[in-house]
Amino acid sequence: MNVDLSVGGVRIRIEDPTREWRFAPLDPHAAFVVNGRAEPDIRMSIHRGDSLPAPKGDPVYSTEGGLWNLHREGGDLVFSLGAPAEGGALHRIARLDPAITRGEVRIAPAGERNGFHPYPLRYPLDELILINHLARRRGTILHACGVVLGGAPPRGWLFVGKSGAGKSTLSRLWREAGGAEVLSDDRVILRPEGEGFRLYGTPWHGDERVSSAVTAPLDRIFLLAHGAENRITPAGPEEALETLLLNCFAPFYDRAGMEWTVDFLQLLLRRVPVARLEFVPDESAIRHLREARP
């Protein structure tokens, strides 16, 4: 059974000949399934067995709590996944080629017991694949809220901020106000497009559970902050770059990928207007943004 997903304009083909599966009810990934015979950007083959081959050597990167670890083997990236919240056992190992265009996932029974999500690339694996694929000069993922305003042509606005900065609140306010499509309240993808940039929604949402496969050209960037009043002020280049880097899902273990990501963000800030947005959490924030629209 093959399933194709398109996230951030990247087509991922999941090749799973041994078992049929469906997305769980209300899973946002279902909105990113695409049909047709277009060639995928990434092919991931799925294999199941009684045991998983342990990665060789020490990990080059480990997450707190052991959600995933990264090894390098002959140029390949090898992710081992397992966490206490999911039974504590190692349940998946994913191997990706150096270009992040082909890979395989091996799943142990610990990763498929009753109650587990059947999607073989479930979090955080699909996000890890996209982070590394995009860092090969293709784009990046940001901790941000993305909004598309109607018009001809439609324009994408990006609201960047760490946890607690107000992304979910702003997403809710935009949805209540209407007239705009919220792409995500937590993670969006940015990619170069000609002399500009394109904004994409993702299936990885935040507290508001907002997720959309819509895309639009990027028009403006706002750096979020809570305030006593609604106010838009210019953001300096150093502040803007620091904010984007702190909210960028980048492969910090990959020097070439990080160097390209920094260059990409610097180019972005030279070409797209950036401002600091302080806002109060009510409908007046949306009115203020609409009135300030150039």
Coordinates of C-alpha atoms in Angstrom, one line a residue:
M1 CA 0.0 0.0 0.0
N2 CA 1.5 3.3 -1.1
V3 CA 0.4 6.6 0.4
D4 CA 1.6 10.0 -0.8
L5 CA 1.7 13.1 1.4
S6 CA 2.6 16.6 0.3
V7 CA 3.9 18.8 3.1
G8 CA 5.5 22.1 2.3
G9 CA 5.5 21.2 -1.3
V10 CA 7.5 18.1 -0.6
R11 CA 5.9 14.9 -1.8
I12 CA 6.6 11.9 0.5
R13 CA 5.7 8.4 -0.7
I14 CA 5.2 5.8 2.0
E15 CA 5.7 2.4 0.5
D16 CA 4.2 -0.2 2.8
P17 CA 3.5 -3.5 1.1
T18 CA 2.9 -5.6 4.3
R19 CA -0.1 -3.9 5.9
E20 CA -2.9 -1.5 5.2
W21 CA -3.6 1.3 7.6
R22 CA -5.7 4.4 7.8
F23 CA -5.1 7.7 9.6
A24 CA -6.8 7.9 13.0
P25 CA -10.0 10.0 13.2
L26 CA -9.3 13.8 13.1
D27 CA -5.6 13.2 12.2
P28 CA -4.6 16.4 10.4
H29 CA -2.2 14.4 8.1
A30 CA -5.3 13.2 6.2
A31 CA -5.6 16.6 4.6
F32 CA -2.1 16.4 3.2
V33 CA -2.7 13.1 1.3
V34 CA -2.3 13.7 -2.5
N35 CA -3.3 11.5 -5.5
G36 CA -1.8 11.3 -8.9
R37 CA 1.4 9.8 -10.4
A38 CA 3.8 12.6 -9.8
E39 CA 7.3 11.4 -8.8
P40 CA 7.9 11.8 -5.1
D41 CA 10.7 13.9 -3.6
I42 CA 11.2 11.3 -0.9
R43 CA 10.5 7.6 -0.9
M44 CA 10.2 5.8 2.5
S45 CA 9.9 2.0 2.6
I46 CA 8.3 0.4 5.6
H47 CA 9.4 -2.9 7.2
R48 CA 8.2 -4.8 10.2
G49 CA 9.9 -7.5 12.3
D50 CA 10.4 -8.9 15.7
S51 CA 13.5 -7.0 16.5
L52 CA 15.4 -3.9 15.4
P53 CA 19.1 -3.7 14.5
A54 CA 20.8 -1.5 17.0
P55 CA 22.5 1.6 15.5
K56 CA 26.3 1.4 15.4
G57 CA 28.4 3.6 17.7
D58 CA 27.5 6.5 19.9
P59 CA 24.7 8.9 18.9
V60 CA 25.9 12.2 17.4
Y61 CA 22.7 13.9 18.9
S62 CA 20.3 12.9 21.6
T63 CA 17.1 14.5 22.8
E64 CA 16.2 14.9 26.4
G65 CA 14.1 11.9 27.6
G66 CA 15.2 9.8 24.7
L67 CA 12.4 10.6 22.3
W68 CA 14.9 10.1 19.4
N69 CA 18.6 9.7 18.9
L70 CA 20.7 10.3 15.7
H71 CA 23.5 8.2 14.5
R72 CA 25.6 8.5 11.3
E73 CA 26.5 5.4 9.3
G74 CA 28.4 5.7 6.1
G75 CA 26.9 9.1 5.3
D76 CA 23.3 7.9 6.1
L77 CA 21.3 9.5 9.0
V78 CA 19.9 6.8 11.3
F79 CA 17.2 7.9 13.8
S80 CA 16.2 5.6 16.6
L81 CA 12.9 6.4 18.3
G82 CA 11.5 5.3 21.6
A83 CA 10.3 7.1 24.7
P84 CA 8.9 6.4 28.2
A85 CA 5.5 7.8 27.1
E86 CA 5.4 5.1 24.4
G87 CA 6.4 2.1 26.5
G88 CA 10.1 2.8 26.9
A89 CA 11.1 0.4 24.2
L90 CA 12.9 1.2 21.0
H91 CA 10.0 1.0 18.5
R92 CA 11.3 2.5 15.2
I93 CA 14.5 3.0 13.4
A94 CA 14.7 5.2 10.3
R95 CA 17.6 5.3 7.9
L96 CA 17.9 8.2 5.4
D97 CA 20.3 8.6 2.5
P98 CA 22.6 11.7 2.5
A99 CA 20.4 13.7 0.1
I100 CA 17.2 12.9 2.2
T101 CA 15.4 11.5 -0.9
R102 CA 15.1 7.9 0.0
G103 CA 14.9 5.9 3.3
E104 CA 13.5 3.1 5.2
V105 CA 11.7 2.7 8.5
R106 CA 11.9 -0.5 10.5
I107 CA 9.1 -1.0 13.1
A108 CA 9.2 -3.4 16.0
P109 CA 6.0 -4.8 17.7
A110 CA 6.5 -2.3 20.5
G111 CA 5.6 0.4 18.0
E112 CA 2.3 -1.2 16.9
R113 CA 0.6 -2.4 20.1
N114 CA -3.1 -1.6 20.6
G115 CA -3.8 2.1 21.0
F116 CA -0.8 3.2 18.9
H117 CA -1.2 5.4 15.9
P118 CA -0.8 3.3 12.8
Y119 CA 0.8 6.0 10.7
P120 CA 4.4 4.7 10.3
L121 CA 6.0 8.2 10.1
R122 CA 4.2 9.5 13.2
Y123 CA 5.7 12.3 15.2
P124 CA 8.5 13.1 15.4
L125 CA 9.7 11.1 12.4
D126 CA 8.0 12.9 9.6
E127 CA 9.1 16.3 11.0
L128 CA 12.7 15.0 11.3
I129 CA 12.6 13.9 7.7
L130 CA 11.3 17.3 6.5
I131 CA 13.8 19.2 8.7
N132 CA 16.7 17.5 7.1
H133 CA 15.3 17.4 3.5
L134 CA 14.6 21.2 3.6
A135 CA 18.0 22.0 5.0
R136 CA 19.5 20.7 1.7
R137 CA 18.9 24.1 0.2
R138 CA 15.2 23.7 0.0
G139 CA 13.7 25.7 2.9
T140 CA 13.0 25.5 6.7
I141 CA 10.4 24.9 9.4
L142 CA 9.6 27.7 11.8
H143 CA 7.8 27.8 15.2
A144 CA 5.1 30.2 14.0
C145 CA 1.5 30.9 13.1
G146 CA 0.8 31.3 9.4
V147 CA -2.2 33.2 8.0
V148 CA -3.3 33.7 4.4
L149 CA -5.3 36.9 3.7
G150 CA -7.7 36.8 0.8
G151 CA -7.2 39.0 -2.2
A152 CA -5.8 38.9 -5.6
P153 CA -3.2 37.5 -5.2
P154 CA -3.6 36.1 -1.6
R155 CA -0.8 37.0 0.8
G156 CA 0.8 35.0 3.6
W157 CA 1.6 36.6 6.9
L158 CA 4.0 34.9 9.3
F159 CA 3.8 35.4 13.1
V160 CA 6.9 34.1 14.8
G161 CA 7.3 33.5 18.5
K162 CA 8.4 31.0 21.1
S163 CA 5.9 29.0 23.2
G164 CA 3.7 31.4 25.1
A165 CA 4.2 34.3 22.8
G166 CA 0.6 34.2 21.6
K167 CA 0.6 32.1 18.4
S168 CA -2.4 30.0 19.4
T169 CA -4.2 33.1 20.7
L170 CA -3.6 34.9 17.5
S171 CA -4.7 31.9 15.5
R172 CA -8.0 31.8 17.4
L173 CA -8.6 35.5 16.9
W174 CA -8.0 35.2 13.1
R175 CA -10.5 32.3 12.9
E176 CA -13.1 34.2 14.9
A177 CA -12.7 37.3 12.8
G178 CA -13.0 35.4 9.5
G179 CA -11.7 36.5 6.1
A180 CA -8.4 34.7 6.5
E181 CA -7.1 31.1 6.4
V182 CA -4.9 30.0 9.3
L183 CA -2.3 27.5 8.1
S184 CA -1.1 26.4 11.5
D185 CA -0.9 27.7 15.0
D186 CA 2.5 26.2 15.7
R187 CA 4.7 25.2 12.7
V188 CA 4.9 26.5 9.2
I189 CA 7.3 25.8 6.3
L190 CA 9.1 28.5 4.3
R191 CA 10.6 27.8 0.9
P192 CA 12.3 30.0 -1.7
E193 CA 10.3 30.7 -4.8
G194 CA 11.9 32.8 -7.6
E195 CA 12.9 36.1 -6.0
G196 CA 10.4 35.6 -3.2
F197 CA 9.2 33.0 -0.7
R198 CA 6.3 30.7 -0.2
L199 CA 4.5 29.9 3.1
Y200 CA 3.0 26.5 3.7
G201 CA 0.8 25.0 6.4
T202 CA 1.8 21.7 8.1
P203 CA 0.0 18.9 10.0
W204 CA 1.9 19.7 13.2
H205 CA -0.4 22.0 15.2
G206 CA -0.4 23.6 18.6
D207 CA -3.1 24.1 21.3
E208 CA -5.7 25.4 18.8
R209 CA -5.3 22.3 16.7
V210 CA -5.2 24.4 13.5
S211 CA -3.8 22.7 10.4
S212 CA -4.2 23.5 6.7
A213 CA -2.6 22.3 3.5
V214 CA -3.1 25.8 1.9
T215 CA -0.1 27.8 0.6
A216 CA 0.6 31.4 -0.4
P217 CA 3.4 33.8 -1.2
L218 CA 4.9 35.3 1.9
D219 CA 4.2 39.0 2.3
R220 CA 5.1 40.1 5.8
I221 CA 6.8 38.8 9.0
F222 CA 5.8 39.8 12.5
L223 CA 7.8 39.0 15.7
L224 CA 5.3 38.3 18.5
A225 CA 5.1 39.8 22.0
H226 CA 2.4 40.4 24.5
G227 CA 1.6 44.1 25.2
A228 CA -0.6 46.5 27.0
E229 CA -1.8 47.8 23.6
N230 CA -1.7 46.8 20.0
R231 CA 1.4 48.2 18.4
I232 CA 3.5 47.5 15.3
T233 CA 7.1 48.8 15.3
P234 CA 10.1 48.2 13.1
A235 CA 12.3 45.3 14.0
G236 CA 16.1 45.6 13.7
P237 CA 18.0 43.1 11.6
E238 CA 19.8 41.5 14.5
E239 CA 16.7 41.1 16.6
A240 CA 14.9 39.6 13.6
L241 CA 17.6 37.1 12.8
E242 CA 18.0 36.1 16.4
T243 CA 14.2 35.5 16.7
L244 CA 14.0 33.5 13.6
L245 CA 17.0 31.3 14.5
L246 CA 15.6 30.7 18.0
N247 CA 12.3 29.6 16.4
C248 CA 13.8 27.6 13.6
F249 CA 13.6 23.8 13.5
A250 CA 17.0 23.3 12.0
P251 CA 19.5 20.4 12.0
F252 CA 21.9 21.8 14.6
Y253 CA 24.0 18.6 14.2
D254 CA 24.6 19.3 10.5
R255 CA 27.1 22.1 9.8
A256 CA 26.4 22.5 6.1
G257 CA 22.6 22.5 6.7
M258 CA 23.0 25.1 9.4
E259 CA 25.2 27.4 7.3
W260 CA 22.7 27.3 4.5
T261 CA 19.7 27.9 6.9
V262 CA 21.4 31.0 8.4
D263 CA 22.1 32.3 4.8
F264 CA 18.5 31.5 3.9
L265 CA 17.1 33.5 6.8
Q266 CA 19.3 36.4 6.2
L267 CA 18.2 36.6 2.6
L268 CA 14.6 36.3 3.8
L269 CA 15.0 39.3 6.1
R270 CA 16.5 41.4 3.3
R271 CA 13.5 40.8 1.0
V272 CA 10.5 40.6 3.3
P273 CA 9.3 43.4 5.6
V274 CA 9.7 42.5 9.3
A275 CA 8.0 44.2 12.3
R276 CA 7.5 43.6 16.0
L277 CA 3.9 43.0 16.9
E278 CA 2.7 43.7 20.5
F279 CA -0.9 42.8 20.9
V280 CA -3.7 42.4 23.4
P281 CA -5.6 39.1 23.2
D282 CA -8.9 40.3 21.8
E283 CA -10.5 41.1 18.4
S284 CA -8.9 44.6 18.5
A285 CA -5.5 42.9 17.5
I286 CA -7.0 41.7 14.2
R287 CA -8.5 45.1 13.5
H288 CA -5.2 46.8 14.1
L289 CA -3.4 44.4 11.8
R290 CA -5.9 44.9 9.0
E291 CA -5.7 48.6 9.3
A292 CA -1.9 48.5 9.1
R293 CA -1.9 46.3 6.0
P294 CA 0.1 48.1 3.3

